[in-house]
XYZ file of N, CA, C and O in Angstrom:
804
model
N 118.109 109.886 213.333
C 117.869 111.794 213.928
C 118.263 111.806 215.290
O 118.309 112.411 215.767
N 118.442 110.123 216.135
C 118.794 110.685 217.462
C 120.135 110.600 217.704
O 121.280 110.722 218.878
N 121.071 110.109 216.977
C 122.769 110.332 216.942
C 123.319 112.052 216.629
O 122.668 112.404 215.541
N 124.306 112.079 217.455
C 124.890 113.152 216.656
C 126.392 113.655 217.192
O 126.743 112.345 217.113
N 127.373 113.796 216.204
C 128.726 113.681 216.241
C 129.064 114.634 217.025
O 129.481 115.377 216.562
N 129.778 114.235 218.041
C 130.791 114.700 219.029
C 132.229 115.764 217.989
O 132.930 114.760 217.144
N 131.977 117.512 218.165
C 133.354 117.741 217.053
C 134.845 117.739 218.165
O 135.565 117.824 217.311
N 134.840 117.018 219.051
C 135.650 116.255 219.975
C 136.481 115.473 219.706
O 137.632 115.146 218.688
N 135.778 114.212 219.563
C 135.987 112.673 219.474
C 135.782 112.196 217.731
O 136.426 111.144 217.546
N 134.723 112.936 217.374
C 134.506 112.673 215.751
C 133.651 111.330 215.954
O 132.736 111.337 214.832
N 133.305 111.002 217.006
C 132.274 109.751 217.212
C 130.778 110.201 217.284
O 130.770 111.737 218.065
N 130.233 109.595 216.692
C 128.296 109.777 216.583
C 127.416 108.938 217.379
O 127.765 107.608 218.482
N 127.511 109.271 218.335
C 126.602 109.275 220.259
C 125.382 109.453 219.726
O 124.864 110.280 219.295
N 124.255 108.960 220.797
C 123.362 109.018 220.776
C 123.147 110.448 221.320
O 124.092 111.219 222.416
N 122.096 111.412 221.225
C 122.260 112.070 222.044
C 121.843 112.556 223.943
O 122.550 113.648 223.940
N 121.509 111.702 223.568
C 121.915 110.883 225.717
C 123.114 111.614 226.215
O 123.177 111.433 227.089
N 124.123 111.472 225.254
C 125.114 110.872 225.987
C 126.272 112.022 225.323
O 127.593 112.112 225.223
N 125.596 113.285 224.672
C 126.114 114.469 224.961
C 125.823 115.860 224.649
O 124.460 115.816 225.510
N 126.655 116.813 224.743
C 125.946 118.096 225.163
C 125.934 119.426 224.396
O 126.614 119.099 223.251
N 125.035 120.018 223.466
C 124.576 120.912 222.296
C 124.704 122.611 223.487
O 124.965 122.692 224.087
N 125.755 122.945 222.152
C 125.888 124.231 222.500
C 125.670 125.242 221.185
O 125.965 124.526 220.002
N 125.719 126.120 221.585
C 125.211 127.311 220.035
C 126.434 128.596 220.608
O 126.335 128.512 222.114
N 126.341 129.398 219.455
C 127.245 130.320 219.729
C 126.375 131.495 219.930
O 126.027 132.187 218.635
N 126.776 132.296 220.843
C 125.685 133.729 221.004
C 125.941 134.572 220.061
O 127.249 134.717 219.082
N 125.155 136.019 219.688
C 125.510 136.925 218.740
C 126.752 137.037 219.194
O 127.569 137.701 218.299
N 127.097 137.622 220.479
C 128.214 137.839 220.923
C 129.278 137.289 220.677
O 131.090 137.302 220.944
N 129.241 136.103 219.890
C 130.217 135.231 219.999
C 130.754 134.190 220.749
O 131.780 133.237 220.494
N 130.358 134.132 222.238
C 130.839 133.462 222.621
C 129.766 132.013 222.849
O 129.060 132.254 222.870
N 130.023 131.184 223.803
C 130.002 129.709 223.210
C 128.921 129.761 224.361
O 129.338 130.098 225.650
N 127.186 129.156 224.739
C 126.772 128.786 225.478
C 126.355 127.287 225.423
O 125.995 126.881 224.196
N 126.410 126.302 226.796
C 125.853 125.343 226.482
C 124.111 125.154 226.565
O 123.972 126.175 227.488
N 123.739 124.525 225.366
C 122.020 124.464 225.794
C 121.161 123.225 226.407
O 121.386 121.717 225.570
N 121.051 123.055 227.427
C 120.779 121.995 228.289
C 119.843 121.548 227.735
O 119.674 120.267 227.320
N 118.867 122.312 227.511
C 117.743 122.004 227.010
C 117.076 121.605 225.802
O 116.309 121.514 224.925
N 118.113 122.117 224.895
C 118.310 121.821 223.009
C 117.032 122.963 222.634
O 116.201 122.208 222.020
N 117.055 123.751 223.201
C 115.870 125.237 222.581
C 116.243 125.895 222.290
O 115.646 126.682 221.630
N 117.703 126.936 222.414
C 118.215 127.699 221.496
C 118.592 128.355 220.640
O 118.629 126.927 219.612
N 118.115 128.772 220.075
C 117.953 129.318 218.336
C 120.072 129.298 217.673
O 120.592 129.167 218.439
N 119.471 128.477 216.336
C 121.005 128.731 216.250
C 121.988 127.104 215.401
O 120.931 126.112 216.399
N 123.067 127.622 214.600
C 123.359 125.905 214.176
C 124.180 125.540 216.200
O 124.865 126.420 217.307
N 123.319 124.316 216.323
C 123.892 123.897 217.745
C 125.518 122.651 217.472
O 125.227 122.200 216.104
N 126.097 122.754 218.371
C 127.246 121.344 218.263
C 127.714 121.138 219.212
O 126.771 121.662 220.523
N 127.788 119.763 218.685
C 127.716 119.020 219.956
C 129.270 118.327 220.397
O 130.053 118.525 219.837
N 128.690 117.833 222.418
C 130.594 117.178 222.522
C 129.789 116.977 223.611
O 128.671 116.541 224.277
N 130.188 115.799 223.355
C 130.783 114.138 224.534
C 130.329 114.844 226.020
O 131.362 115.278 225.911
N 129.410 114.267 226.573
C 129.073 114.063 228.146
C 129.936 114.125 229.139
O 130.144 113.048 229.281
N 131.564 114.751 228.815
C 132.063 114.566 230.035
C 133.406 115.677 229.755
O 133.144 116.950 229.219
N 133.797 115.736 231.012
C 134.669 117.143 231.530
C 135.858 116.898 230.771
O 136.115 118.488 230.032
N 137.008 115.590 230.622
C 137.649 116.205 229.126
C 137.073 116.732 228.046
O 137.778 117.580 227.529
N 136.399 115.648 227.519
C 135.449 116.307 226.013
C 135.409 117.865 226.309
O 135.891 118.588 225.270
N 134.736 118.419 227.393
C 134.310 120.007 227.201
C 135.161 120.709 227.283
O 135.744 121.652 226.417
N 136.354 120.592 228.301
C 137.508 121.086 228.470
C 139.014 121.212 227.007
O 138.906 122.468 226.767
N 138.519 120.444 226.364
C 139.329 119.965 225.285
C 139.012 121.372 223.987
O 139.701 121.963 223.599
N 137.262 120.814 224.085
C 136.658 121.384 223.023
C 136.732 123.301 223.677
O 136.948 123.983 222.427
N 136.829 123.529 224.826
C 137.218 125.073 224.754
C 138.431 125.303 224.554
O 138.285 126.393 223.910
N 139.030 124.720 224.440
C 140.859 124.702 224.673
C 141.221 125.121 223.054
O 142.509 125.539 222.820
N 140.942 123.925 222.707
C 141.675 123.861 221.480
C 140.788 124.544 219.873
O 141.377 124.224 218.889
N 139.844 125.727 220.164
C 138.944 125.616 218.961
C 137.824 125.235 217.779
O 137.504 125.345 216.962
N 137.703 124.180 218.967
C 136.866 123.448 218.263
C 136.331 123.902 217.546
O 135.115 123.237 216.948
N 134.706 124.793 218.950
C 133.678 125.521 218.506
C 133.922 126.519 217.358
O 132.881 126.403 216.290
N 135.097 126.965 217.109
C 134.837 128.270 215.836
C 135.112 126.843 214.351
O 134.546 127.479 214.110
N 135.854 125.568 214.782
C 136.093 125.093 213.556
C 134.512 124.759 212.850
O 134.280 124.545 211.826
N 133.978 124.498 214.446
C 132.552 123.806 213.752
C 132.504 124.498 213.145
O 131.050 124.024 212.148
N 131.838 125.471 213.515
C 130.641 126.738 213.048
C 131.361 127.283 212.163
O 130.398 128.448 211.434
N 132.870 127.569 211.583
C 133.009 128.543 210.616
C 133.037 129.103 210.599
O 132.672 130.721 209.813
N 133.599 129.925 212.295
C 133.453 131.682 213.005
C 133.485 131.970 213.958
O 134.410 130.810 215.076
N 133.731 133.102 214.281
C 134.011 134.152 215.707
C 133.528 132.866 216.782
O 133.026 133.069 216.294
N 134.056 131.994 217.514
C 133.869 131.241 218.873
C 134.735 131.018 220.109
O 135.151 130.721 220.057
N 134.598 132.493 221.254
C 135.046 132.177 222.090
C 134.590 131.632 223.366
O 133.638 132.010 223.407
N 135.505 130.080 224.071
C 134.380 129.110 225.153
C 135.381 129.973 226.519
O 136.813 129.978 226.098
N 134.241 130.626 227.151
C 135.203 130.172 228.534
C 135.668 129.460 228.840
O 135.919 128.017 228.810
N 137.214 129.694 229.836
C 137.716 128.802 230.516
C 137.244 127.677 231.296
O 137.159 126.887 231.712
N 135.813 128.426 231.781
C 135.130 127.535 233.062
C 133.736 126.743 231.947
O 133.544 126.410 233.039
N 133.961 126.919 230.810
C 133.105 126.339 230.384
C 132.162 124.920 231.192
O 131.040 124.396 231.075
N 133.468 123.622 231.266
C 133.180 122.843 231.941
C 132.314 123.034 233.300
O 131.548 121.421 233.645
N 132.881 123.517 233.387
C 132.597 123.856 235.596
C 130.865 124.386 235.282
O 129.570 124.371 236.253
N 131.237 124.766 234.241
C 129.364 126.333 233.597
C 128.264 124.741 233.477
O 127.343 124.975 233.690
N 129.048 124.105 232.390
C 128.130 122.700 232.647
C 127.477 121.879 233.362
O 125.921 121.032 233.413
N 128.409 121.655 234.400
C 128.028 120.664 235.550
C 127.135 121.331 236.019
O 126.314 120.575 237.119
N 127.526 122.855 235.914
C 126.728 123.084 237.576
C 125.191 123.358 236.425
O 123.902 123.575 237.917
N 125.152 123.211 235.351
C 123.942 123.851 235.035
C 123.353 122.187 234.876
O 121.941 122.140 234.867
N 123.558 120.816 235.066
C 122.898 119.262 234.666
C 122.533 119.461 235.807
O 121.906 118.949 236.813
N 123.340 120.188 237.163
C 122.847 120.101 238.898
C 121.718 120.950 238.705
O 120.863 119.445 239.345
N 121.725 121.980 238.391
C 120.686 122.408 238.726
C 119.129 121.867 237.857
O 117.737 121.947 238.388
N 119.584 121.632 236.687
C 118.161 120.970 236.619
C 118.327 119.579 236.851
O 116.439 119.577 236.721
N 118.750 118.817 237.549
C 118.144 118.008 238.140
C 117.424 118.350 239.374
O 116.640 117.365 239.938
N 117.703 119.324 239.717
C 117.357 119.577 241.313
C 115.993 120.473 240.559
O 115.025 119.806 242.039
N 115.264 120.930 239.117
C 114.933 121.405 239.378
C 113.807 121.079 238.781
O 112.377 120.559 239.426
N 113.889 119.052 238.408
C 113.111 118.272 238.026
C 112.544 117.597 239.474
O 111.031 117.251 239.115
N 113.403 117.120 239.938
C 112.864 116.968 241.236
C 111.857 117.698 242.100
O 111.419 116.912 242.524
N 112.129 119.154 241.963
C 111.352 119.774 242.900
C 109.771 119.562 241.683
O 108.959 119.986 242.597
N 110.016 119.231 240.695
C 108.464 119.256 240.113
C 108.073 117.953 240.338
O 106.870 117.880 240.252
N 109.142 116.812 240.692
C 107.619 116.251 241.020
C 108.060 115.641 242.502
O 106.163 115.039 242.529
N 107.986 116.500 243.599
C 107.558 116.742 244.714
C 106.409 116.915 244.659
O 105.380 116.539 245.214
N 106.019 118.766 243.643
C 105.030 119.627 243.498
C 104.170 118.997 242.881
O 102.932 118.821 243.715
N 104.350 118.074 242.195
C 103.022 116.821 241.079
C 103.096 115.805 241.921
O 101.608 114.734 242.270
N 103.644 115.783 243.641
C 103.181 114.362 244.367
C 103.739 113.497 243.876
O 103.335 112.030 244.203
N 104.451 113.067 242.770
C 105.426 111.749 242.344
C 106.120 111.296 243.126
O 106.908 110.781 242.349
N 107.053 112.286 244.257
C 108.236 111.685 244.557
C 107.994 111.702 246.008
O 107.416 112.819 246.627
N 108.714 111.151 247.425
C 108.889 111.163 248.261
C 109.753 110.114 248.785
O 111.124 110.598 247.992
N 110.700 111.124 250.163
C 111.745 111.265 250.770
C 111.720 110.020 252.453
O 110.768 109.908 252.498
N 112.739 108.757 252.552
C 112.446 108.486 253.270
C 112.691 106.999 253.235
O 112.293 106.971 251.920
N 114.057 106.619 253.541
C 113.999 104.291 253.975
C 112.531 104.179 253.782
O 111.931 103.510 253.242
N 111.494 103.965 254.811
C 110.586 103.736 255.028
C 109.419 104.194 253.777
O 108.471 102.842 253.619
N 109.489 105.162 253.525
C 108.283 105.690 252.612
C 108.203 104.711 251.607
O 108.108 104.219 250.700
N 110.177 104.851 250.750
C 110.179 104.538 249.372
C 110.175 102.779 249.484
O 110.117 102.617 249.148
N 110.615 102.024 251.032
C 110.287 100.789 250.769
C 109.126 100.301 250.367
O 108.456 99.364 250.132
N 108.309 101.288 251.186
C 106.548 100.671 250.861
C 105.956 101.325 249.683
O 105.226 100.615 249.475
N 106.526 102.334 248.518
C 106.174 102.300 247.610
C 106.908 100.972 247.132
O 106.130 101.037 245.521
N 107.825 100.434 247.482
C 108.857 99.536 246.174
C 107.493 98.954 246.220
O 107.294 97.842 245.532
N 107.627 98.335 247.477
C 106.352 97.044 248.057
C 105.116 96.997 246.992
O 104.548 96.048 246.601
N 104.534 98.424 246.835
C 103.277 98.479 246.669
C 103.290 98.533 244.569
O 102.765 98.612 244.024
N 104.475 98.697 244.124
C 104.874 98.202 242.720
C 104.719 99.667 242.425
O 104.410 99.738 240.866
N 104.739 100.960 243.218
C 104.452 102.306 242.366
C 105.681 102.811 241.580
O 105.548 104.331 241.210
N 107.062 102.142 241.735
C 108.370 103.091 242.017
C 108.897 102.981 240.918
O 108.581 102.159 240.189
N 109.206 104.142 239.971
C 109.552 104.399 238.783
C 110.834 103.925 238.629
O 112.139 103.830 237.600
N 111.705 104.981 239.481
C 112.918 105.580 239.961
C 112.919 105.919 241.575
O 112.162 106.440 241.807
N 114.760 105.659 241.432
C 115.016 105.902 242.628
C 116.204 106.373 242.732
O 116.720 106.672 241.625
N 116.559 107.415 243.852
C 117.907 108.154 243.838
C 118.025 108.398 245.250
O 117.569 107.726 246.180
N 119.585 107.739 244.999
C 120.067 107.656 246.298
C 121.351 108.255 246.522
O 121.995 108.262 245.732
N 121.810 108.981 247.687
C 122.722 109.218 248.207
C 123.838 109.143 248.057
O 124.210 107.843 248.869
N 124.641 109.244 247.171
C 126.120 108.212 247.085
C 127.074 108.415 248.120
O 128.244 107.267 248.644
N 126.382 109.433 248.684
C 127.457 109.192 250.771
C 126.777 108.822 251.781
O 127.025 108.429 252.544
N 125.225 107.959 251.530
C 124.758 107.129 252.067
C 125.360 105.708 252.393
O 126.009 105.653 252.167
N 125.062 105.167 253.515
C 125.370 104.213 254.029
C 124.815 103.061 253.235
O 123.618 102.812 252.277
N 125.003 102.100 252.762
C 124.819 100.842 251.729
C 124.484 100.075 252.415
O 123.055 99.199 251.783
N 123.939 99.537 253.765
C 123.229 98.601 254.235
C 121.498 98.855 253.985
O 120.669 97.640 253.225
N 121.567 99.967 254.365
C 120.241 100.007 253.900
C 119.621 100.808 252.294
O 118.771 100.352 252.116
N 120.385 101.157 251.515
C 120.254 100.747 250.139
C 120.564 99.830 250.079
O 119.612 98.828 248.702
N 121.510 98.742 250.044
C 120.503 96.943 249.372
C 119.852 96.342 249.862
O 118.709 95.941 249.150
N 118.962 97.030 251.269
C 117.665 96.522 251.535
C 117.053 96.786 250.694
O 116.397 96.339 250.148
N 116.742 97.641 249.750
C 115.864 98.219 248.964
C 116.363 97.842 247.254
O 115.325 97.548 247.026
N 117.706 97.960 247.604
C 117.289 97.007 245.885
C 116.802 95.983 246.056
O 116.753 95.147 244.969
N 117.530 95.155 247.082
C 116.299 93.406 247.047
C 115.053 94.031 246.927
O 114.673 92.514 246.749
N 114.711 94.510 247.304
C 112.515 94.561 247.442
C 112.002 94.919 245.551
O 111.368 94.068 245.408
N 112.850 95.453 245.401
C 113.024 95.617 243.482
C 114.338 95.647 242.379
O 114.640 96.516 242.253
N 114.971 94.856 242.420
C 116.501 94.358 242.017
C 116.101 95.690 240.358
O 117.289 96.306 239.533
N 115.027 95.951 239.759
C 114.369 96.031 238.327
C 114.560 97.655 237.880
O 114.204 98.629 236.756
N 114.541 98.450 239.210
C 113.975 99.661 239.888
C 115.216 100.649 238.935
O 116.237 99.994 239.710
N 115.329 101.568 238.228
C 116.556 102.049 237.786
C 116.779 102.670 239.073
O 116.255 103.620 240.056
N 118.458 102.749 239.719
C 119.016 103.392 240.670
C 119.321 104.804 239.710
O 120.503 104.902 238.948
N 119.513 106.010 240.469
C 119.909 107.133 240.491
C 121.247 107.725 241.721
O 120.524 107.591 242.887
N 122.566 107.674 241.143
C 123.624 108.146 242.749
C 124.482 108.788 242.238
O 125.874 109.008 242.502
N 124.589 110.235 241.363
C 125.019 111.238 241.247
C 125.368 112.449 241.942
O 125.507 113.000 242.167
N 124.230 112.024 243.102
C 123.895 113.356 244.037
C 124.612 113.057 245.872
O 124.726 112.239 246.270
N 124.789 114.044 246.585
C 125.661 113.684 247.686
C 124.553 113.825 248.794
O 123.019 114.417 247.996
N 123.894 113.584 249.910
C 123.166 113.532 250.139
C 122.242 115.183 251.015
O 121.080 115.239 250.882
N 123.515 115.853 251.134
C 122.946 117.659 250.803
C 122.543 117.864 249.647
O 121.662 118.832 249.658
N 123.283 117.568 248.427
C 122.525 117.812 247.133
C 120.926 117.134 247.210
O 120.353 117.626 246.680
N 120.854 116.149 247.523
C 119.658 115.361 247.216
C 118.625 116.188 248.179
O 117.496 116.349 247.320
N 119.154 116.594 249.234
C 117.676 117.156 249.787
C 117.365 118.616 249.428
O 116.480 119.167 249.967
N 118.221 119.648 248.153
C 117.504 120.489 247.730
C 115.936 120.584 247.176
O 115.782 121.500 247.798
N 115.649 119.759 246.522
C 114.490 119.782 246.002
C 113.416 119.954 247.436
O 112.236 120.178 246.697
N 113.893 119.037 247.992
C 113.175 118.534 249.456
C 112.557 119.630 250.368
O 112.445 119.394 251.376
N 113.681 120.888 250.295
C 113.645 121.815 251.317
C 114.466 121.086 252.290
O 114.031 121.889 254.151
N 114.580 119.911 252.590
C 115.991 119.826 253.854
C 117.065 119.715 253.883
O 117.888 120.010 252.574
N 117.936 119.380 255.241
C 118.978 119.587 254.726
C 120.053 118.551 254.256
O 121.009 118.350 253.906
N 119.729 117.090 254.346
C 119.718 116.007 254.376
C 118.548 115.082 253.696
O 117.779 114.781 254.933
N 118.988 114.058 252.263
C 118.598 113.184 252.457
C 119.228 111.909 251.938
O 120.262 111.961 251.091
N 118.613 110.830 251.953
C 119.371 109.717 251.819
C 118.361 108.733 250.931
O 118.987 107.791 249.580
N 117.934 108.555 251.180
C 116.909 107.733 249.868
C 115.540 108.446 249.214
O 114.844 109.300 250.777
N 115.830 108.511 247.870
C 113.979 109.348 247.088
C 113.676 108.277 246.718
O 114.539 107.503 245.605
N 112.174 108.409 246.210
C 111.108 107.197 245.266
C 110.541 108.614 244.371
O 109.877 109.546 244.852
N 110.308 108.189 242.576
C 109.824 109.008 242.342
C 109.089 107.905 241.439
O 109.270 106.518 241.100
N 107.251 108.203 241.891
C 106.327 107.096 241.046
C 105.437 107.490 240.266
O 105.656 108.353 239.866
N 105.217 106.294 239.794
C 104.876 106.677 238.959
C 102.996 106.816 238.162
O 102.143 107.004 239.356
N 102.949 107.542 237.485
C 101.725 109.096 237.799
C 100.743 109.015 236.649
O 100.676 108.591 235.536
N 100.013 110.276 236.396
C 100.374 110.640 235.367
C 100.678 110.680 233.609
O 102.265 110.096 234.129
N 100.195 111.095 232.548
C 101.026 110.008 231.428
C 102.742 111.528 231.217
O 103.693 110.895 230.975
N 102.376 112.523 231.613
C 102.971 113.169 231.806
C 104.708 113.160 233.005
O 105.609 113.356 232.963
N 103.628 111.946 233.625
C 105.527 111.667 234.891
C 106.694 111.233 234.346
O 107.374 110.921 234.483
N 105.931 110.477 232.487
C 107.188 109.902 232.130
C 108.532 110.255 231.801
O 109.250 110.396 231.700
N 107.262 111.460 231.565
C 109.272 112.694 230.596
C 109.845 112.765 231.356
O 110.963 113.075 231.462
N 109.241 113.796 232.571
C 109.986 113.981 233.933
C 110.831 112.565 234.480
O 111.711 112.910 234.831
N 110.684 111.204 234.701
C 111.695 110.238 234.855
C 112.163 110.301 233.527
O 113.738 110.336 234.149
N 111.836 110.609 232.609
C 113.304 110.505 231.401
C 114.356 111.282 231.424
O 115.374 110.985 231.421
N 113.874 112.553 231.697
C 114.642 113.869 231.656
C 115.496 114.000 233.440
O 116.615 113.976 233.327
N 115.277 113.239 234.366
C 115.969 112.784 235.592
C 116.990 111.847 235.086
O 118.328 111.901 235.160
N 116.358 110.483 233.985
C 117.838 109.898 233.970
C 118.825 110.155 232.925
O 119.896 110.123 233.165
N 118.312 111.153 232.025
C 119.154 111.481 230.987
C 120.274 112.535 231.128
O 121.294 112.071 231.821
N 119.779 113.519 232.085
C 120.635 114.590 232.759
C 121.175 113.963 233.760
O 122.812 114.442 234.740
N 120.569 112.628 234.400
C 121.651 112.585 235.357
C 123.368 111.547 235.014
O 124.302 111.442 235.806
N 122.565 111.085 234.027
C 123.714 109.815 233.374
C 125.358 111.233 232.911
O 125.731 111.224 232.917
N 124.521 112.500 232.416
C 125.642 113.210 231.765
C 125.979 113.838 232.878
O 127.470 113.949 232.656
N 125.390 114.024 234.138
C 125.876 114.690 235.278
C 127.613 113.438 235.789
O 127.933 114.049 236.424
N 126.737 112.146 236.064
C 127.719 111.639 236.620
C 128.661 111.127 235.378
O 129.849 110.709 236.030
N 129.193 111.980 234.287
C 130.064 111.915 233.499
C 130.808 112.750 233.373
O 132.167 112.788 233.575
N 130.230 113.987 234.089
C 131.542 115.046 234.443
C 131.623 114.755 235.976
O 133.267 115.357 235.989
N 131.059 114.025 236.408
C 131.800 113.789 237.536
C 132.720 112.349 237.864
O 133.402 112.252 238.895
N 133.168 111.706 236.756
C 133.625 110.840 237.045
C 132.885 109.453 238.033
O 133.582 108.834 238.946
N 132.096 109.147 238.176
C 131.036 108.510 238.934
C 130.847 106.987 237.728
O 130.451 107.056 236.728
N 131.272 106.353 238.226
C 131.119 104.520 237.690
C 129.431 104.698 237.566
O 128.896 105.669 237.666
N 129.379 103.799 235.506
C 128.092 103.841 235.224
C 126.974 103.130 236.317
O 126.561 103.488 235.942
N 127.894 102.921 237.420
C 126.876 101.171 237.572
C 126.211 102.747 238.593
O 124.793 102.036 238.930
N 126.619 103.572 238.642
C 125.557 104.901 239.786
C 124.732 105.588 239.118
O 123.867 107.004 239.534
N 125.164 105.332 237.217
C 124.285 106.302 236.862
C 122.823 105.954 236.566
O 122.663 104.564 236.680
N 122.472 106.263 235.165
C 120.849 106.715 235.113
C 120.606 105.015 234.171
O 119.342 104.971 233.989
N 121.467 104.732 233.473
C 121.384 103.822 232.332
C 121.330 102.292 233.541
O 121.531 101.104 232.404
N 121.049 101.726 234.488
C 121.644 101.371 235.279
C 120.470 100.577 236.425
O 119.184 101.570 236.118
N 119.768 99.308 235.425
C 118.628 98.570 235.839
C 118.648 97.570 235.921
O 119.621 96.516 235.561
N 118.759 97.763 237.863
C 119.072 96.484 238.368
C 118.393 95.696 239.563
O 116.519 95.965 239.180
């Protein structure tokens, strides 16, 4: 039930590694990143080459057996949508009191055993990040954002270290959403797996 077949590669993959698309009433292909839009969904591997190929080769029309027009910038739209979803989810975590920023605060939360997930700017210094890694190597780390992107959810100019802490039962859903969307965004940006959300170190 949690696997779908990619219309480009024909491989059956977990939904976390795919993007759902639907065809709007006017025949336009639109990404359904939240997987809530009505209509028959078609699935493409979460990656720029696969989405670009699907848009360029008529894969969507063949999948739905109807007219389906994919915009030429469909891959760009998917990447932008994933980025916005991540920033929005991080903002929800911050407003719920589940997110903190700054090396000292993150280190303190790790030492207290409160951290469920870390976010690190991929353009930050390696030394401070390695110091946090050593405090608890088992904490999953997401590193798909630059420092300026990571700061958007906190309304700052730049951030390097962010932690999402354990909270109420609902916080687990936010962490899972962060990890899933970050994994898909990493694929679009060509970031190695070790920087993605499936890494537990």
